PDB file of C-alpha atoms in Angstrom:
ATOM      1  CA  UNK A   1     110.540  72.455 112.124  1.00 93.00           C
ATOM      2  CA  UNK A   2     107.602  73.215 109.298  1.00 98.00           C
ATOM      3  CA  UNK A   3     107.696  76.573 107.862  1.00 98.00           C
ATOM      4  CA  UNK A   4     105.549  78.726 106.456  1.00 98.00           C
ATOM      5  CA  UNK A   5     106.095  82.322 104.605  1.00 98.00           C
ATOM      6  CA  UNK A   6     103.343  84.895 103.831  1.00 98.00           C
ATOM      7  CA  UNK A   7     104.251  87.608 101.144  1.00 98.00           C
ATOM      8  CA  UNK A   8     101.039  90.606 102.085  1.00 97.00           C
ATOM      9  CA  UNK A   9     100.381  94.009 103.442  1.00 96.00           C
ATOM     10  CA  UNK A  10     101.245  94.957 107.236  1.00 97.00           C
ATOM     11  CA  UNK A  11      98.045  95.683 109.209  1.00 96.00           C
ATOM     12  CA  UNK A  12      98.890  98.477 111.558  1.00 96.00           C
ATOM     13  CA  UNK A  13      95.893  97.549 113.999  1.00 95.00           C
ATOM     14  CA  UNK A  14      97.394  94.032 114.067  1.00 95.00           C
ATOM     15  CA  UNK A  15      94.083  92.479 113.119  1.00 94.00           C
ATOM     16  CA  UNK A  16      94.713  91.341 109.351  1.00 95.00           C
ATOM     17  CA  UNK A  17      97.711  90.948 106.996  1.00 95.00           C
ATOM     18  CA  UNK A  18     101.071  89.691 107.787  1.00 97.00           C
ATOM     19  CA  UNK A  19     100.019  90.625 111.484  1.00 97.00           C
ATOM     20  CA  UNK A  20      97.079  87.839 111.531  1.00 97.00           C
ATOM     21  CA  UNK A  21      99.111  85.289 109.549  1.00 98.00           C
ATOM     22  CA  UNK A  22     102.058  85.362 111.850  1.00 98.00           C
ATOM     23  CA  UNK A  23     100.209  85.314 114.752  1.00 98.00           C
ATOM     24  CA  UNK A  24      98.213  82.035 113.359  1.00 98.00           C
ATOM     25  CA  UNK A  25     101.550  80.320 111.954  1.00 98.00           C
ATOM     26  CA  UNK A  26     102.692  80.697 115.766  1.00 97.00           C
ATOM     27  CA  UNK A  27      99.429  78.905 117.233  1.00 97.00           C
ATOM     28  CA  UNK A  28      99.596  76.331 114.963  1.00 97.00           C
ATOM     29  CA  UNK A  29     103.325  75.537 115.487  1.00 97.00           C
ATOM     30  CA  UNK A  30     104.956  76.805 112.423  1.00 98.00           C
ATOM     31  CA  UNK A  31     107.372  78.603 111.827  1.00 98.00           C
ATOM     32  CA  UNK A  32     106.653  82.138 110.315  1.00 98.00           C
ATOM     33  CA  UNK A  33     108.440  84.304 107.749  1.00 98.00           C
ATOM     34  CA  UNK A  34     106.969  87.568 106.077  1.00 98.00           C
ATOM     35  CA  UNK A  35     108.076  89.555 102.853  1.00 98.00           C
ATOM     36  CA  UNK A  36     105.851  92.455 102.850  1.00 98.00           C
ATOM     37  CA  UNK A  37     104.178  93.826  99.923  1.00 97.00           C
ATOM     38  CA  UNK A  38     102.838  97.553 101.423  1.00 95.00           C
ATOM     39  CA  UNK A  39     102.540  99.022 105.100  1.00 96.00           C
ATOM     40  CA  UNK A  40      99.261 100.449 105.490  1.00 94.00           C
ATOM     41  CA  UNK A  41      98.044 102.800 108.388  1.00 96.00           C
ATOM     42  CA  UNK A  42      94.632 100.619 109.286  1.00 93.00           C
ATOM     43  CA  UNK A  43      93.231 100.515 112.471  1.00 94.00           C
ATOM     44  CA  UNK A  44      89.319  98.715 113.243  1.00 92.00           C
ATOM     45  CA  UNK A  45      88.378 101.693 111.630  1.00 92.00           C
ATOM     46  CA  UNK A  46      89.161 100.835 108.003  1.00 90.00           C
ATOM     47  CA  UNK A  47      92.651 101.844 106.010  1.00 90.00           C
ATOM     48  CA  UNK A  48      93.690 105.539 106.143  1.00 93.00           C
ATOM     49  CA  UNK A  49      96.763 104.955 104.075  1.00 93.00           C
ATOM     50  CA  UNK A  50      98.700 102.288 102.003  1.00 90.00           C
ATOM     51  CA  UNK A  51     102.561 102.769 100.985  1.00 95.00           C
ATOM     52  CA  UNK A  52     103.664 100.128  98.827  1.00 94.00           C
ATOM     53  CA  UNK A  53     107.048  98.691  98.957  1.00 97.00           C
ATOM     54  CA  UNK A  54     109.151  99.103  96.229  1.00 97.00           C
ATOM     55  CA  UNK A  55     109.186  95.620  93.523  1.00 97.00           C
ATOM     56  CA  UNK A  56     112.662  95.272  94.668  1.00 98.00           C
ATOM     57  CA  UNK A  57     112.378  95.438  97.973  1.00 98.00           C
ATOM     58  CA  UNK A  58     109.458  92.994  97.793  1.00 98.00           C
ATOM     59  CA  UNK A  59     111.966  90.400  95.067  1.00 98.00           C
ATOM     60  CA  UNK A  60     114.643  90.330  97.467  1.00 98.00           C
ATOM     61  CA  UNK A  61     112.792  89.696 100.514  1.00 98.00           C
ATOM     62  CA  UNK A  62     111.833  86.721  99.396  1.00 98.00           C
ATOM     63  CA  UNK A  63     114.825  85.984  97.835  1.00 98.00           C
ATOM     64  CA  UNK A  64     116.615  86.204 101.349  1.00 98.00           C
ATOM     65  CA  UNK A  65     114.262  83.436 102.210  1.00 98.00           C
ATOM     66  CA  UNK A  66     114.760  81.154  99.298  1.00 98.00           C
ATOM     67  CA  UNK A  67     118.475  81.165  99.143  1.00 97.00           C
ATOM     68  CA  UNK A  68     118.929  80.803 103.277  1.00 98.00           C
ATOM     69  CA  UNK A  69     115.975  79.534 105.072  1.00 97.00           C
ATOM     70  CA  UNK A  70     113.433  77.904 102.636  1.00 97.00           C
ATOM     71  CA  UNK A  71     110.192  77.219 103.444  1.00 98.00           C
ATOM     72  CA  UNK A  72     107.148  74.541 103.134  1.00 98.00           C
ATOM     73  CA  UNK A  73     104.234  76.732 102.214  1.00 98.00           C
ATOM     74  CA  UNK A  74     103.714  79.935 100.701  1.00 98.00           C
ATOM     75  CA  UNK A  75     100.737  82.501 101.554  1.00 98.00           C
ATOM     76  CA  UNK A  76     100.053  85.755  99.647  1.00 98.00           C
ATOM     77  CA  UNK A  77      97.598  87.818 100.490  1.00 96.00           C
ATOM     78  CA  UNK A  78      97.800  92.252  99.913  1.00 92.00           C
ATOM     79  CA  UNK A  79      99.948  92.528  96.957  1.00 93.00           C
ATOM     80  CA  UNK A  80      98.315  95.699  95.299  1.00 86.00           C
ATOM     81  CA  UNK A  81      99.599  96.422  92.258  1.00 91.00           C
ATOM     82  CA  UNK A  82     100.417  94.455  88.509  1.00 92.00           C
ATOM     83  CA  UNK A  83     104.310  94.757  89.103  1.00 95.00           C
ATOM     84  CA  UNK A  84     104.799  93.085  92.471  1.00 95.00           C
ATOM     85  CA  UNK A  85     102.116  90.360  91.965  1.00 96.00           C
ATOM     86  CA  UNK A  86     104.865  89.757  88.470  1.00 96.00           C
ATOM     87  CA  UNK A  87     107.939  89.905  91.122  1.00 97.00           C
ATOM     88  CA  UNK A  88     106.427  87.649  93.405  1.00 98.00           C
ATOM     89  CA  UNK A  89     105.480  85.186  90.440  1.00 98.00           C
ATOM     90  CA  UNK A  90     108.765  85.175  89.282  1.00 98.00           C
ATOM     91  CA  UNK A  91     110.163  84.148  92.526  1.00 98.00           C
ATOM     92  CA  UNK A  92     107.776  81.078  93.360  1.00 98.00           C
ATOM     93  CA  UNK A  93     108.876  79.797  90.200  1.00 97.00           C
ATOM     94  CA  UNK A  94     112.358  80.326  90.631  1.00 97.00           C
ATOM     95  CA  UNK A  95     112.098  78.805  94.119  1.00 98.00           C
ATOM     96  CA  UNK A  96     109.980  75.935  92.916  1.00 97.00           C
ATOM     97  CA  UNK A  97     107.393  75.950  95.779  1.00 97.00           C
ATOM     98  CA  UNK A  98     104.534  74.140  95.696  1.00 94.00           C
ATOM     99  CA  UNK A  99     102.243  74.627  98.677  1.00 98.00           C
ATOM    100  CA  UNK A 100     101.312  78.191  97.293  1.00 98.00           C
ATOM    101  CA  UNK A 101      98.043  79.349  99.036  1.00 98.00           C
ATOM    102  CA  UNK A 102      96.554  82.903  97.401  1.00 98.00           C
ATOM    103  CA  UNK A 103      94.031  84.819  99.229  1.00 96.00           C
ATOM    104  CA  UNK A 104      93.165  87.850  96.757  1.00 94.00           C
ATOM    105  CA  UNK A 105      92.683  90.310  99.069  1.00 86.00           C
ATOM    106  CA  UNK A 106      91.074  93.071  96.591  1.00 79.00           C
ATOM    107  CA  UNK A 107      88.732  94.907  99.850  1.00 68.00           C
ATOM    108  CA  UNK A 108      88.978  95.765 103.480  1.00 60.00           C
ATOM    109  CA  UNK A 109      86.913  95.720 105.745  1.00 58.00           C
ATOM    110  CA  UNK A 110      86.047  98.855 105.585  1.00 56.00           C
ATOM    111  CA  UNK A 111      85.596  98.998 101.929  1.00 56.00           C
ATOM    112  CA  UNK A 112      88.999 100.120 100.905  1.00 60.00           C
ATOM    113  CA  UNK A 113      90.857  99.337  97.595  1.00 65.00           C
ATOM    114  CA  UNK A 114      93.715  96.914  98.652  1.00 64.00           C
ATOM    115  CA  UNK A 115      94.245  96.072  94.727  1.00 71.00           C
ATOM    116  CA  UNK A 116      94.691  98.276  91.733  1.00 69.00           C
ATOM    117  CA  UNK A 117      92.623  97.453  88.976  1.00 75.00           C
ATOM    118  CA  UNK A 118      95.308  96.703  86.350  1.00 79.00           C
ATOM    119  CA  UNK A 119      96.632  94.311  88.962  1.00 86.00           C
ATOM    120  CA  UNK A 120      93.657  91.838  88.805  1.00 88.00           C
ATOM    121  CA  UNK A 121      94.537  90.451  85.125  1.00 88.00           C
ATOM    122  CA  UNK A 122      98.385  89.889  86.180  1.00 92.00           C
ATOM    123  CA  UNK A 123      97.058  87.994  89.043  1.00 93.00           C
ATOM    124  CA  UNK A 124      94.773  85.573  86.367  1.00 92.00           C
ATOM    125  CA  UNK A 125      97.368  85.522  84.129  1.00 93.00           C
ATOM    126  CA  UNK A 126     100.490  85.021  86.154  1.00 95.00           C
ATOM    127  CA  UNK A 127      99.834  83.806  90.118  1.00 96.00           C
ATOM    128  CA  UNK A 128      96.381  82.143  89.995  1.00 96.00           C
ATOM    129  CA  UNK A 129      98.167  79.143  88.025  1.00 96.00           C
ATOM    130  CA  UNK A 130     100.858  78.574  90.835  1.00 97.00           C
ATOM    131  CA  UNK A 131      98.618  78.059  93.392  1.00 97.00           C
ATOM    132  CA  UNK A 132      97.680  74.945  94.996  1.00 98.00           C
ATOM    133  CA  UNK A 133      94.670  76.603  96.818  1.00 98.00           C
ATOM    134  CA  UNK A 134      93.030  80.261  96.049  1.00 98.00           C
ATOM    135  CA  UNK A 135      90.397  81.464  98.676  1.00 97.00           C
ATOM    136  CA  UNK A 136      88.314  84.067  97.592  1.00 95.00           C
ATOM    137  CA  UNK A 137      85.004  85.582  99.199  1.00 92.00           C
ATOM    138  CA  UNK A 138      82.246  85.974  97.159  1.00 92.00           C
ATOM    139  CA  UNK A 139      83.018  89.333  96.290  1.00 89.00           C
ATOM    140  CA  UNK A 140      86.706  88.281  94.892  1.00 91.00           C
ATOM    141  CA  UNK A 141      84.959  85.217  92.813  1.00 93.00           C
ATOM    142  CA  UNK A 142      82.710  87.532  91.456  1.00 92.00           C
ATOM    143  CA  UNK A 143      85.653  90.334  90.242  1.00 89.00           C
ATOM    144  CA  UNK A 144      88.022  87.167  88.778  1.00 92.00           C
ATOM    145  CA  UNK A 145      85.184  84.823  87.036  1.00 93.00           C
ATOM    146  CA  UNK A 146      83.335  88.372  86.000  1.00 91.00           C
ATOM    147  CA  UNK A 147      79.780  86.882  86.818  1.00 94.00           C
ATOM    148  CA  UNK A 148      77.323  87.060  89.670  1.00 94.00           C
ATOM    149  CA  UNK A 149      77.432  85.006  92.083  1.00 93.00           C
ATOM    150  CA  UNK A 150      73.853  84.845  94.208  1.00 91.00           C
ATOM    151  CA  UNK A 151      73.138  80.881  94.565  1.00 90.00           C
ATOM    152  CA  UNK A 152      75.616  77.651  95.705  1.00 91.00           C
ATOM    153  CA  UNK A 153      74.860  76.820  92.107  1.00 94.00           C
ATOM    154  CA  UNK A 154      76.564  79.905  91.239  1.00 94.00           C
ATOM    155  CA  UNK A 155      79.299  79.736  93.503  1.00 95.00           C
ATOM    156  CA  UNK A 156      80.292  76.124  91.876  1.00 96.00           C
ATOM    157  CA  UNK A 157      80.252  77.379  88.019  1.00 96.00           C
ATOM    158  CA  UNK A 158      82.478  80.044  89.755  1.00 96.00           C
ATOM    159  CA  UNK A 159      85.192  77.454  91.014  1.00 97.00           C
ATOM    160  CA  UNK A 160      84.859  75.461  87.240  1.00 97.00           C
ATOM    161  CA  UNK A 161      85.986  78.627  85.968  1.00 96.00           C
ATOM    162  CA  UNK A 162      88.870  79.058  88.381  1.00 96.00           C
ATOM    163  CA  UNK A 163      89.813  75.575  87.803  1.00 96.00           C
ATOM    164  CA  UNK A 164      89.918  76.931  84.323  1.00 95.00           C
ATOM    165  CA  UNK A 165      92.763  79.269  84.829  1.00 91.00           C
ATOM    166  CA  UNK A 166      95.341  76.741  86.314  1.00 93.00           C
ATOM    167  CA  UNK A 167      94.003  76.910  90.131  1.00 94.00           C
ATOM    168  CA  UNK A 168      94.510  73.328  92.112  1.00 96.00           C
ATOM    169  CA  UNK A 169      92.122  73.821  94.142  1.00 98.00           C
ATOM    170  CA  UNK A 170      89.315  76.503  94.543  1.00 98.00           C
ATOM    171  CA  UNK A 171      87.615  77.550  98.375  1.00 98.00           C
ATOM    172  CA  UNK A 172      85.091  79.987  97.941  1.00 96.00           C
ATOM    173  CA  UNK A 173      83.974  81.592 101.190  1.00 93.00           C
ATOM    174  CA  UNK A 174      80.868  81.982 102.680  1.00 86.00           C
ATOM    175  CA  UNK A 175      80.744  85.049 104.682  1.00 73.00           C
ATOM    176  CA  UNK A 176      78.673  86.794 101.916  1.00 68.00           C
ATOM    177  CA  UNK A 177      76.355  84.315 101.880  1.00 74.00           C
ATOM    178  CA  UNK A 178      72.558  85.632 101.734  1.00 71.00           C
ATOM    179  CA  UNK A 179      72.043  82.432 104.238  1.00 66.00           C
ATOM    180  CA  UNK A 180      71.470  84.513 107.546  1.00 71.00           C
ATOM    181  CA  UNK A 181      71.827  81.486 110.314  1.00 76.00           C
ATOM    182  CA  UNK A 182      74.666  79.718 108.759  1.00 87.00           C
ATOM    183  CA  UNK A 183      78.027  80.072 106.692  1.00 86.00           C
ATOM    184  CA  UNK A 184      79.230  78.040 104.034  1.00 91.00           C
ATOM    185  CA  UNK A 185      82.161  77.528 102.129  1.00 94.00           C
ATOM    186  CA  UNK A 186      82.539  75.619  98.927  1.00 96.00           C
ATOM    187  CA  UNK A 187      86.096  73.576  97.952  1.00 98.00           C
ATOM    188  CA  UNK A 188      86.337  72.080  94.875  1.00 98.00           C
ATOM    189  CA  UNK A 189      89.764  70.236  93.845  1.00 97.00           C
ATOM    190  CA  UNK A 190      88.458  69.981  90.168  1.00 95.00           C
ATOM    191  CA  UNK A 191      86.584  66.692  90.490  1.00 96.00           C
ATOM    192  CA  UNK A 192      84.234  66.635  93.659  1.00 96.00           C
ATOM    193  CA  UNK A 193      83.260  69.641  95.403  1.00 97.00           C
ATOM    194  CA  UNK A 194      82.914  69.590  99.456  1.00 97.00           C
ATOM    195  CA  UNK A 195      81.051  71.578 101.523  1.00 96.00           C
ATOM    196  CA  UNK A 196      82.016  73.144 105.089  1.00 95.00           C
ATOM    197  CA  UNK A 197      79.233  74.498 107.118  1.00 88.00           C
ATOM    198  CA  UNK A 198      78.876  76.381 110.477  1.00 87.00           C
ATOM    199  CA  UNK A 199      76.503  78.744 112.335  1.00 89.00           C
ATOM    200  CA  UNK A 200      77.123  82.596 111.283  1.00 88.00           C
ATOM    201  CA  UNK A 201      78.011  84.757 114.057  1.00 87.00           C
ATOM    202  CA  UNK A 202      76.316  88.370 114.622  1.00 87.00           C
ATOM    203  CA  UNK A 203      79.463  89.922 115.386  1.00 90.00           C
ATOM    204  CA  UNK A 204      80.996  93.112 114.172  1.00 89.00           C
ATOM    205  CA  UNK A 205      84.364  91.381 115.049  1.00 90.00           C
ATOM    206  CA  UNK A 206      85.589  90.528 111.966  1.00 89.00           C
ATOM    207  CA  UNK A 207      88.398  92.020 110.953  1.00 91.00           C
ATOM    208  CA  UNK A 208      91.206  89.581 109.459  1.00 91.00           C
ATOM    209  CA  UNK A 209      88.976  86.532 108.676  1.00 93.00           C
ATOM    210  CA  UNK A 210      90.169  85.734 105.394  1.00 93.00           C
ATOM    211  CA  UNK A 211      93.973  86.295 106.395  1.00 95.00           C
ATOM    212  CA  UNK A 212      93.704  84.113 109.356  1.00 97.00           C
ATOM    213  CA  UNK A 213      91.501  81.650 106.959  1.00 97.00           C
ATOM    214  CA  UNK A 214      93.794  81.196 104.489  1.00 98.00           C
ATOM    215  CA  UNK A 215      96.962  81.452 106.525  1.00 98.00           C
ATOM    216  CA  UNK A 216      95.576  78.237 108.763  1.00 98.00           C
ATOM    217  CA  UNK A 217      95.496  76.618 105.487  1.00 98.00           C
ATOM    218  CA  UNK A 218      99.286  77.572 104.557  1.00 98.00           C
ATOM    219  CA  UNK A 219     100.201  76.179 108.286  1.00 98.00           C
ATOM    220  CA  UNK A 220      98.778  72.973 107.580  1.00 98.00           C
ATOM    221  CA  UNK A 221      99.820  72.479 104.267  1.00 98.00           C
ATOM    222  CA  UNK A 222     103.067  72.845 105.385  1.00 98.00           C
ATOM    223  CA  UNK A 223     102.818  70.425 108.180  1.00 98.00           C
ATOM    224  CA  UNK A 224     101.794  67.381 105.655  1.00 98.00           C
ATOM    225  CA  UNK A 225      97.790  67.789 105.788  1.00 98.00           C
ATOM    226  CA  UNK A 226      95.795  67.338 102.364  1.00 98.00           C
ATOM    227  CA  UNK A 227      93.608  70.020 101.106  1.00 98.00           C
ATOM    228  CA  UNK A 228      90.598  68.615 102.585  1.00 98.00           C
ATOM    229  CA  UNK A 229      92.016  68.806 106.138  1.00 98.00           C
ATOM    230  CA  UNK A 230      93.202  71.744 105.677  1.00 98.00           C
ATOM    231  CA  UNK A 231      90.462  73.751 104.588  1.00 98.00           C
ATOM    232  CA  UNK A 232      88.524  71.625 107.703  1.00 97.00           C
ATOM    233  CA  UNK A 233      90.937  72.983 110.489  1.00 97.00           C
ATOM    234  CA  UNK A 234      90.880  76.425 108.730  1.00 97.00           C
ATOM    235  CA  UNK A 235      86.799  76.102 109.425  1.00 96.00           C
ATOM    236  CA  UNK A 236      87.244  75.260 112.805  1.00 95.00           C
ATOM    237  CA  UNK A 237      89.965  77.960 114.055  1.00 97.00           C
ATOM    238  CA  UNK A 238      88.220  80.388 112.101  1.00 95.00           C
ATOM    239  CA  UNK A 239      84.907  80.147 113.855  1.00 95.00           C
ATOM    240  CA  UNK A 240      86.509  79.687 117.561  1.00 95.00           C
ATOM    241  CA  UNK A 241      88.086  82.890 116.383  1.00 94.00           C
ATOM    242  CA  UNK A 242      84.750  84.891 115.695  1.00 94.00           C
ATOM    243  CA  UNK A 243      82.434  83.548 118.320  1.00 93.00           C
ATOM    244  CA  UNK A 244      85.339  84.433 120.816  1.00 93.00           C
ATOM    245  CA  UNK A 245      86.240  87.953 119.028  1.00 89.00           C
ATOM    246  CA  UNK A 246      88.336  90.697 120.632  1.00 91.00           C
ATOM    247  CA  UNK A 247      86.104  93.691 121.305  1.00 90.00           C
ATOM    248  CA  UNK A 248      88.649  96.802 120.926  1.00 93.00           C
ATOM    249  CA  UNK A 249      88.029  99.473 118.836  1.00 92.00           C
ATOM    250  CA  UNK A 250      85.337 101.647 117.810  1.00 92.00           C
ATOM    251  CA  UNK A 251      84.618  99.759 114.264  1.00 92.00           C
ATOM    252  CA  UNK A 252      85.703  96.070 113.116  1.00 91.00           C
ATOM    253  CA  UNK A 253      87.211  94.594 115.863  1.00 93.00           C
ATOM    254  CA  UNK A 254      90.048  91.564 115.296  1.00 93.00           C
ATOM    255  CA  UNK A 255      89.496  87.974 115.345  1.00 93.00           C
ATOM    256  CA  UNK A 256      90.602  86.043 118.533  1.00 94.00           C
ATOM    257  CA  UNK A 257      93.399  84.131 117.360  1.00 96.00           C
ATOM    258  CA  UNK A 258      93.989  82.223 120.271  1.00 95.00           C
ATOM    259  CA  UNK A 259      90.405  81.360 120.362  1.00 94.00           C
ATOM    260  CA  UNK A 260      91.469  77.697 118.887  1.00 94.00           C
ATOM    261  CA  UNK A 261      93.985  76.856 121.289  1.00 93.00           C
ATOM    262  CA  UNK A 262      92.273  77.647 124.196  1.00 92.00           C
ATOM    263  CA  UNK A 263      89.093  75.511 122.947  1.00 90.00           C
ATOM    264  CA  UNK A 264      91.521  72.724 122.319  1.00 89.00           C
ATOM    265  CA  UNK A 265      93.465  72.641 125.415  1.00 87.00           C
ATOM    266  CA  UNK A 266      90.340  72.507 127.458  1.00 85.00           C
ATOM    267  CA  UNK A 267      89.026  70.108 125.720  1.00 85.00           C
ATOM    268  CA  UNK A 268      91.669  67.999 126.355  1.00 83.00           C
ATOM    269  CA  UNK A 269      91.899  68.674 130.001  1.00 87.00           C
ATOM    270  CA  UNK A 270      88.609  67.239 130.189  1.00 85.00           C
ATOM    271  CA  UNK A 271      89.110  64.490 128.123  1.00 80.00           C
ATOM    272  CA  UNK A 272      92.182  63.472 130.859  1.00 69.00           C
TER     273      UNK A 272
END
């Protein structure tokens, strides 16, 4: 049985956050823990209201998990402020895990503040170097590298400098992309850089995309799969996940996370 544990923010419309990655560790056969970070009152709408959870609270979760349970990958997404991102530092390296996947979720949707400001340098300074893959949009590159990032010549002097900092292994996402037919993210593991391309989707069903991205990655990581095949299958079950989006809501709708599953099992119905 493969584990996988995300530390982020609960997403009261279900779309995003510990919500999205639970629901993705399940459809990809892992099993899923959560230590959350903050509860926020979200809905397709945007946030209304965050409530962080106390440091402690957020230490001993994971520390429940460590000393019983254990686990083969590590996601963090929400983590909002300077102090927990230091608590949840201290307890990967106390715990020793490896597989550490950081999406730095610093937006919503809706435009939100997930991440006070003060928080951004203890992320450089004390997560970033633990992880073995960081998955920023655009947006996120631009805030940790401090440049602009407009061209794909950009968005590789971007990764360099994340490689820079201590990161493994750098995805920058192409959802921002000025490219208005197709979407492409950038991985680069500090020698070669790869490329992972597919058709952009006019869709205002979007909500969750980088949680569900990057938690696909944690569930394969912790099955055995390299980077590279990781950040492939995360492509794949991200887009059967927007071209077959849930329409509820009056704003961002969710992400169909059993999109991928469905596509599959057909797919091999036929094949038989």
């Amino acid at each position: 049985m493969k584990k996988a544990l995300t530390i982020a923010g609960s997403d009261s419309g279900g779309g995003a956050g510990i919500q999205a990655d639970l629901k993705t560790f399940q459809e990809l056969e892992v099993y899923g823990m959560s230590a959350l970070t903050a509860i926020t009152a979200q809905n397709t709408l945007g946030v209304h209201a965050v409530y962080p959870m106390t440091v402690e609270a957020v230490a001993k979760q994971i520390e429940a998990i460590g000393h019983d349970i254990g686990t083969d990958a590590v996601k963090t997404g929400m983590l909002f402020s300077a102090e927990i991102i230091e608590a949840v530092s201290e307890q990967l390296e106390k715990y020793q895990w490896e597989n550490v996947v950081v999406d730095p979720v610093m937006i919503a949707k809706g435009g939100a503040s997930l991440l006070q400001q003060e928080a951004i340098l203890s992320m450089k300074k004390n997560l970033l170097p633990l992880a073995k893959v960081v998955t920023p949009n655009i947006p996120e590159a631009e805030v940790l590298t401090g440049m602009v990032i407009r061209t794909f010549e950009d968005k590789k002097e971007a990764a360099k400098r994340l490689y820079e900092i201590g990161v493994k292994n750098i995805v920058i996402k192409g959802g921002h992309d000025e490219n208005k037919s197709e979407s492409t993210d950038l991985l680069f593991d500090g020698a070669e850089f790869y490329t992972f391309t597919s058709k952009r989707i006019q869709t205002r069903n979007t909500h969750g995309t980088g949680c569900t991205f990057s938690a696909v990655i944690t569930a394969e990581l912790a099955k055995g799969s390299n980077v590279y095949q990781a950040v492939l299958s995360a492509k794949d079950f991200i887009q059967a996940a927007i071209e077959d989006g849930i329409a509820i809501g009056q704003g961002h709708g969710p992400t169909n996370h059993w999109a991928y599953r469905k596509r599959t099992l057909k797919e091999e119905l036929a094949g038989s």
